[in-house]
């Protein structure tokens, strides 16, 4: 299995018939992943609207549809293979993407002035804890460091230890607790920030 990353905003601009069909497919798959992995419910239209919003960013992680290969997983875990090579040039423009591609994860964010706000990051269950979330966050931080972004902000459920650990690993600090922030079960949110 070869893992690829796609900058969906670049892929859809300018939009072609092919990119429109593939984007529809990607959004369907993102929605499925989101519903499986998250307790914060977005509907499909929200993905569409977010994609159109000025300043939003969508990083998509996908495979060529082949089965997962033990060596790929070991490489990712060991920080070798794609992890070391990963950089701006490894973000493709959808050349390898097709309707057989398996969407493994996605990362959605948007920028306002010098702030970047993380809206959602999700990795398919079978591929969690193998470094993919870290890859997506790392790419985004590096990309926007040189684009006048000074702060990354996010909210996360107080019970979501995996996500909190991921953000702490990248230097995010808790600065506030928002009581009853989430509609579903009224859970509190930790507000975290990373200064670049
Ligand atoms: C949160 C999420 C995106 C992390 O992606 P991931 O690919 O699983 O994360 P990584 O493998 O890169 O791990 C990053 C760090 O998270 C922590 N982590 C990973 N798996 C963990 C687990 N099972 N338990 C506790 N911490 C864990 C570790 O600190 C890890 O760093 P390390 O491997 O260097 O020690 C993913 O678990 C997910 O999709 N969760 C469901 C959706 C979600 O909750 N999104 C967050 C919304 S705010």
mmCIF file of C-alpha atoms and ligand atoms in Angstrom:
data_model
loop_
_atom_site.group_PDB
_atom_site.id
_atom_site.type_symbol
_atom_site.label_atom_id
_atom_site.label_comp_id
_atom_site.label_asym_id
_atom_site.label_seq_id
_atom_site.Cartn_x
_atom_site.Cartn_y
_atom_site.Cartn_z
ATOM 1 C CA UNK A 1 0.000 0.000 0.000
ATOM 2 C CA UNK A 2 1.391 3.379 -0.969
ATOM 3 C CA UNK A 3 0.204 6.285 1.117
ATOM 4 C CA UNK A 4 -0.324 9.605 -0.643
ATOM 5 C CA UNK A 5 -1.333 13.050 0.496
ATOM 6 C CA UNK A 6 -3.493 15.469 -1.411
ATOM 7 C CA UNK A 7 -4.033 19.180 -0.933
ATOM 8 C CA UNK A 8 -7.733 19.195 -1.838
ATOM 9 C CA UNK A 9 -7.996 22.980 -2.163
ATOM 10 C CA UNK A 10 -5.315 23.008 -4.828
ATOM 11 C CA UNK A 11 -6.867 19.978 -6.498
ATOM 12 C CA UNK A 12 -10.233 21.726 -6.849
ATOM 13 C CA UNK A 13 -8.887 24.977 -8.151
ATOM 14 C CA UNK A 14 -9.545 25.396 -11.000
ATOM 15 C CA UNK A 15 -12.254 22.735 -10.948
ATOM 16 C CA UNK A 16 -12.458 20.264 -13.819
ATOM 17 C CA UNK A 17 -15.162 17.656 -14.380
ATOM 18 C CA UNK A 18 -12.762 14.995 -13.116
ATOM 19 C CA UNK A 19 -11.824 16.937 -9.977
ATOM 20 C CA UNK A 20 -15.517 17.592 -9.258
ATOM 21 C CA UNK A 21 -16.348 13.871 -9.446
ATOM 22 C CA UNK A 22 -13.364 12.908 -7.307
ATOM 23 C CA UNK A 23 -14.071 15.662 -4.789
ATOM 24 C CA UNK A 24 -17.638 14.417 -4.397
ATOM 25 C CA UNK A 25 -16.221 10.931 -3.792
ATOM 26 C CA UNK A 26 -13.673 12.239 -1.258
ATOM 27 C CA UNK A 27 -16.315 14.187 0.666
ATOM 28 C CA UNK A 28 -18.546 11.076 0.872
ATOM 29 C CA UNK A 29 -15.618 9.105 2.270
ATOM 30 C CA UNK A 30 -14.577 11.880 4.658
ATOM 31 C CA UNK A 31 -18.114 12.001 5.935
ATOM 32 C CA UNK A 32 -18.102 8.202 6.523
ATOM 33 C CA UNK A 33 -14.787 8.444 8.403
ATOM 34 C CA UNK A 34 -16.038 11.354 10.430
ATOM 35 C CA UNK A 35 -19.225 9.487 11.424
ATOM 36 C CA UNK A 36 -17.228 6.404 12.478
ATOM 37 C CA UNK A 37 -14.589 8.265 14.443
ATOM 38 C CA UNK A 38 -16.129 11.373 15.901
ATOM 39 C CA UNK A 39 -18.842 12.322 18.345
ATOM 40 C CA UNK A 40 -19.085 15.825 16.916
ATOM 41 C CA UNK A 41 -21.522 15.585 14.068
ATOM 42 C CA UNK A 42 -20.933 17.427 10.814
ATOM 43 C CA UNK A 43 -23.248 16.847 7.902
ATOM 44 C CA UNK A 44 -22.038 16.467 4.326
ATOM 45 C CA UNK A 45 -23.055 20.006 3.428
ATOM 46 C CA UNK A 46 -20.703 21.330 6.110
ATOM 47 C CA UNK A 47 -17.760 19.629 4.386
ATOM 48 C CA UNK A 48 -18.854 21.176 1.084
ATOM 49 C CA UNK A 49 -19.287 24.631 2.565
ATOM 50 C CA UNK A 50 -15.986 24.470 4.403
ATOM 51 C CA UNK A 51 -14.190 23.481 1.217
ATOM 52 C CA UNK A 52 -15.573 26.571 -0.529
ATOM 53 C CA UNK A 53 -14.687 28.894 2.324
ATOM 54 C CA UNK A 54 -11.845 31.337 1.696
ATOM 55 C CA UNK A 55 -8.857 30.456 3.863
ATOM 56 C CA UNK A 56 -9.835 26.847 4.489
ATOM 57 C CA UNK A 57 -7.413 23.970 3.998
ATOM 58 C CA UNK A 58 -8.072 20.269 3.400
ATOM 59 C CA UNK A 59 -5.294 17.711 3.563
ATOM 60 C CA UNK A 60 -6.376 14.240 2.467
ATOM 61 C CA UNK A 61 -4.430 11.052 3.125
ATOM 62 C CA UNK A 62 -5.237 8.184 0.760
ATOM 63 C CA UNK A 63 -3.879 4.884 -0.431
ATOM 64 C CA UNK A 64 -3.893 3.353 -3.874
ATOM 65 C CA UNK A 65 -6.491 0.838 -2.715
ATOM 66 C CA UNK A 66 -4.050 -2.038 -2.265
ATOM 67 C CA UNK A 67 -4.209 -3.886 1.039
ATOM 68 C CA UNK A 68 -2.115 -2.636 3.927
ATOM 69 C CA UNK A 69 1.373 -3.991 3.873
ATOM 70 C CA UNK A 70 3.191 -4.923 7.081
ATOM 71 C CA UNK A 71 6.339 -3.143 5.906
ATOM 72 C CA UNK A 72 4.507 0.115 5.237
ATOM 73 C CA UNK A 73 3.078 0.067 8.724
ATOM 74 C CA UNK A 74 6.458 -0.785 10.282
ATOM 75 C CA UNK A 75 8.076 2.012 8.282
ATOM 76 C CA UNK A 76 5.526 4.548 9.404
ATOM 77 C CA UNK A 77 5.832 3.444 13.028
ATOM 78 C CA UNK A 78 9.620 3.530 12.943
ATOM 79 C CA UNK A 79 9.625 7.044 11.532
ATOM 80 C CA UNK A 80 11.298 5.807 8.366
ATOM 81 C CA UNK A 81 10.011 5.474 4.833
ATOM 82 C CA UNK A 82 7.427 8.053 3.967
ATOM 83 C CA UNK A 83 7.755 9.784 7.316
ATOM 84 C CA UNK A 84 11.275 10.981 6.641
ATOM 85 C CA UNK A 85 10.654 11.847 3.035
ATOM 86 C CA UNK A 86 7.421 13.649 3.709
ATOM 87 C CA UNK A 87 7.498 17.282 2.708
ATOM 88 C CA UNK A 88 5.786 19.723 0.409
ATOM 89 C CA UNK A 89 6.935 17.810 -2.668
ATOM 90 C CA UNK A 90 5.210 14.673 -1.405
ATOM 91 C CA UNK A 91 1.841 16.379 -1.615
ATOM 92 C CA UNK A 92 0.526 15.390 -4.990
ATOM 93 C CA UNK A 93 -2.124 17.021 -7.106
ATOM 94 C CA UNK A 94 -4.385 14.043 -7.262
ATOM 95 C CA UNK A 95 -2.600 12.360 -10.160
ATOM 96 C CA UNK A 96 -2.803 8.988 -8.430
ATOM 97 C CA UNK A 97 -6.238 9.531 -6.958
ATOM 98 C CA UNK A 98 -9.108 7.558 -8.442
ATOM 99 C CA UNK A 99 -12.422 6.074 -7.387
ATOM 100 C CA UNK A 100 -10.618 2.977 -6.050
ATOM 101 C CA UNK A 101 -8.456 5.052 -3.713
ATOM 102 C CA UNK A 102 -9.037 4.430 -0.057
ATOM 103 C CA UNK A 103 -9.377 7.614 2.014
ATOM 104 C CA UNK A 104 -7.349 6.974 5.184
ATOM 105 C CA UNK A 105 -7.551 10.306 6.909
ATOM 106 C CA UNK A 106 -8.125 14.012 6.575
ATOM 107 C CA UNK A 107 -7.269 17.260 8.243
ATOM 108 C CA UNK A 108 -9.425 20.399 7.958
ATOM 109 C CA UNK A 109 -8.414 23.853 9.094
ATOM 110 C CA UNK A 110 -8.924 27.492 8.194
ATOM 111 C CA UNK A 111 -6.910 30.647 8.589
ATOM 112 C CA UNK A 112 -7.926 34.141 9.633
ATOM 113 C CA UNK A 113 -5.254 36.848 9.716
ATOM 114 C CA UNK A 114 -2.298 35.241 11.539
ATOM 115 C CA UNK A 115 -4.359 32.454 13.147
ATOM 116 C CA UNK A 116 -4.931 28.905 11.975
ATOM 117 C CA UNK A 117 -7.916 27.061 13.415
ATOM 118 C CA UNK A 118 -8.006 23.281 13.365
ATOM 119 C CA UNK A 119 -11.546 22.054 12.694
ATOM 120 C CA UNK A 120 -11.166 18.305 12.346
ATOM 121 C CA UNK A 121 -8.486 15.663 12.091
ATOM 122 C CA UNK A 122 -9.430 12.033 11.604
ATOM 123 C CA UNK A 123 -7.615 8.818 10.734
ATOM 124 C CA UNK A 124 -9.473 5.614 9.828
ATOM 125 C CA UNK A 125 -9.649 3.317 12.868
ATOM 126 C CA UNK A 126 -7.410 0.514 11.512
ATOM 127 C CA UNK A 127 -4.668 3.034 10.727
ATOM 128 C CA UNK A 128 -4.738 5.033 13.966
ATOM 129 C CA UNK A 129 -1.663 5.242 16.220
ATOM 130 C CA UNK A 130 0.677 4.618 13.275
ATOM 131 C CA UNK A 131 1.903 8.165 12.798
ATOM 132 C CA UNK A 132 -0.546 9.425 10.158
ATOM 133 C CA UNK A 133 -2.158 12.100 12.348
ATOM 134 C CA UNK A 134 1.347 13.329 13.186
ATOM 135 C CA UNK A 135 2.285 13.446 9.500
ATOM 136 C CA UNK A 136 -0.722 15.582 8.627
ATOM 137 C CA UNK A 137 -0.202 17.976 11.519
ATOM 138 C CA UNK A 138 3.519 18.231 10.828
ATOM 139 C CA UNK A 139 2.949 19.044 7.153
ATOM 140 C CA UNK A 140 0.408 21.751 7.967
ATOM 141 C CA UNK A 141 2.542 23.417 10.626
ATOM 142 C CA UNK A 142 5.567 23.470 8.298
ATOM 143 C CA UNK A 143 3.552 24.760 5.368
ATOM 144 C CA UNK A 144 1.953 27.619 7.291
ATOM 145 C CA UNK A 145 4.992 28.605 9.346
ATOM 146 C CA UNK A 146 6.254 30.450 6.313
ATOM 147 C CA UNK A 147 2.868 32.006 5.505
ATOM 148 C CA UNK A 148 2.521 34.605 8.261
ATOM 149 C CA UNK A 149 0.588 32.259 10.534
ATOM 150 C CA UNK A 150 1.606 32.811 14.159
ATOM 151 C CA UNK A 151 -0.902 30.739 16.122
ATOM 152 C CA UNK A 152 -2.695 27.419 15.749
ATOM 153 C CA UNK A 153 -5.884 27.082 17.806
ATOM 154 C CA UNK A 154 -8.178 24.131 18.461
ATOM 155 C CA UNK A 155 -10.784 22.676 20.793
ATOM 156 C CA UNK A 156 -10.727 19.071 21.909
ATOM 157 C CA UNK A 157 -12.932 16.947 24.163
ATOM 158 C CA UNK A 158 -11.460 16.544 27.630
ATOM 159 C CA UNK A 159 -11.880 12.749 27.252
ATOM 160 C CA UNK A 160 -10.019 12.523 23.921
ATOM 161 C CA UNK A 161 -6.620 11.568 25.292
ATOM 162 C CA UNK A 162 -5.191 10.379 21.969
ATOM 163 C CA UNK A 163 -5.906 13.723 20.314
ATOM 164 C CA UNK A 164 -4.672 15.671 23.359
ATOM 165 C CA UNK A 165 -1.443 13.640 23.295
ATOM 166 C CA UNK A 166 -1.051 14.311 19.572
ATOM 167 C CA UNK A 167 -1.401 18.062 20.069
ATOM 168 C CA UNK A 168 0.910 18.116 23.105
ATOM 169 C CA UNK A 169 3.512 16.226 21.081
ATOM 170 C CA UNK A 170 3.499 19.175 18.662
ATOM 171 C CA UNK A 171 3.823 21.752 21.427
ATOM 172 C CA UNK A 172 0.196 22.801 21.850
ATOM 173 C CA UNK A 173 -0.612 24.201 25.304
ATOM 174 C CA UNK A 174 -3.960 24.252 27.110
ATOM 175 C CA UNK A 175 -5.065 27.831 27.761
ATOM 176 C CA UNK A 176 -8.747 27.526 28.633
ATOM 177 C CA UNK A 177 -11.557 25.128 29.487
ATOM 178 C CA UNK A 178 -14.898 25.695 27.758
ATOM 179 C CA UNK A 179 -17.642 24.197 29.914
ATOM 180 C CA UNK A 180 -20.374 22.139 28.174
ATOM 181 C CA UNK A 181 -18.908 23.033 24.782
ATOM 182 C CA UNK A 182 -20.114 20.005 22.807
ATOM 183 C CA UNK A 183 -23.808 19.569 21.973
ATOM 184 C CA UNK A 184 -23.481 15.811 22.192
ATOM 185 C CA UNK A 185 -23.242 14.863 25.914
ATOM 186 C CA UNK A 186 -22.337 18.450 26.904
ATOM 187 C CA UNK A 187 -18.699 17.531 27.379
ATOM 188 C CA UNK A 188 -16.173 20.245 28.205
ATOM 189 C CA UNK A 189 -13.572 21.300 25.655
ATOM 190 C CA UNK A 190 -9.933 22.083 26.213
ATOM 191 C CA UNK A 191 -8.824 25.076 24.163
ATOM 192 C CA UNK A 192 -5.251 24.634 22.994
ATOM 193 C CA UNK A 193 -2.836 26.917 21.207
ATOM 194 C CA UNK A 194 0.517 26.570 19.556
ATOM 195 C CA UNK A 195 2.621 29.640 18.895
ATOM 196 C CA UNK A 196 4.853 29.230 15.859
HETATM 197 C C1 LIG B 1 -6.662 11.839 17.033
HETATM 198 C C2 LIG B 1 -6.144 11.124 15.776
HETATM 199 C C3 LIG B 1 -6.381 12.016 14.561
HETATM 200 C C4 LIG B 1 -4.628 10.894 15.943
HETATM 201 O O1 LIG B 1 -4.106 10.358 14.728
HETATM 202 P P1 LIG B 1 -3.126 9.104 14.776
HETATM 203 O O2 LIG B 1 -2.640 8.828 13.417
HETATM 204 O O3 LIG B 1 -3.853 8.003 15.468
HETATM 205 O O4 LIG B 1 -1.966 9.675 15.707
HETATM 206 P P2 LIG B 1 -0.420 9.306 15.697
HETATM 207 O O5 LIG B 1 -0.259 7.846 15.431
HETATM 208 O O6 LIG B 1 0.284 10.253 14.809
HETATM 209 O O7 LIG B 1 -0.023 9.569 17.205
HETATM 210 C C5 LIG B 1 0.286 10.864 17.670
HETATM 211 C C6 LIG B 1 0.426 10.861 19.170
HETATM 212 O O8 LIG B 1 -0.852 10.611 19.752
HETATM 213 C C7 LIG B 1 -0.665 9.802 20.917
HETATM 214 N N1 LIG B 1 -1.384 8.543 20.711
HETATM 215 C C8 LIG B 1 -1.521 7.811 19.580
HETATM 216 N N2 LIG B 1 -2.295 6.725 19.807
HETATM 217 C C9 LIG B 1 -2.628 6.790 21.117
HETATM 218 C C10 LIG B 1 -3.421 5.963 21.957
HETATM 219 N N3 LIG B 1 -4.014 4.851 21.487
HETATM 220 N N4 LIG B 1 -3.575 6.329 23.259
HETATM 221 C C11 LIG B 1 -3.007 7.444 23.755
HETATM 222 N N5 LIG B 1 -2.230 8.281 23.001
HETATM 223 C C12 LIG B 1 -2.052 7.938 21.700
HETATM 224 C C13 LIG B 1 0.804 9.579 21.087
HETATM 225 O O9 LIG B 1 1.303 10.616 21.911
HETATM 226 C C14 LIG B 1 1.310 9.737 19.681
HETATM 227 O O10 LIG B 1 2.638 10.150 19.604
HETATM 228 P P3 LIG B 1 3.833 9.063 19.667
HETATM 229 O O11 LIG B 1 3.409 7.918 18.791
HETATM 230 O O12 LIG B 1 5.009 9.802 19.133
HETATM 231 O O13 LIG B 1 3.931 8.690 21.089
HETATM 232 C C15 LIG B 1 -6.839 9.755 15.559
HETATM 233 O O14 LIG B 1 -6.632 8.944 16.691
HETATM 234 C C16 LIG B 1 -8.320 9.845 15.265
HETATM 235 O O15 LIG B 1 -8.706 9.902 14.109
HETATM 236 N N6 LIG B 1 -9.176 9.856 16.295
HETATM 237 C C17 LIG B 1 -10.623 9.951 16.102
HETATM 238 C C18 LIG B 1 -11.061 11.336 15.638
HETATM 239 C C19 LIG B 1 -10.641 12.401 16.645
HETATM 240 O O16 LIG B 1 -10.842 12.245 17.836
HETATM 241 N N7 LIG B 1 -10.087 13.514 16.138
HETATM 242 C C20 LIG B 1 -9.617 14.601 16.968
HETATM 243 C C21 LIG B 1 -10.629 15.675 17.033
HETATM 244 S S1 LIG B 1 -10.050 17.039 18.042
#
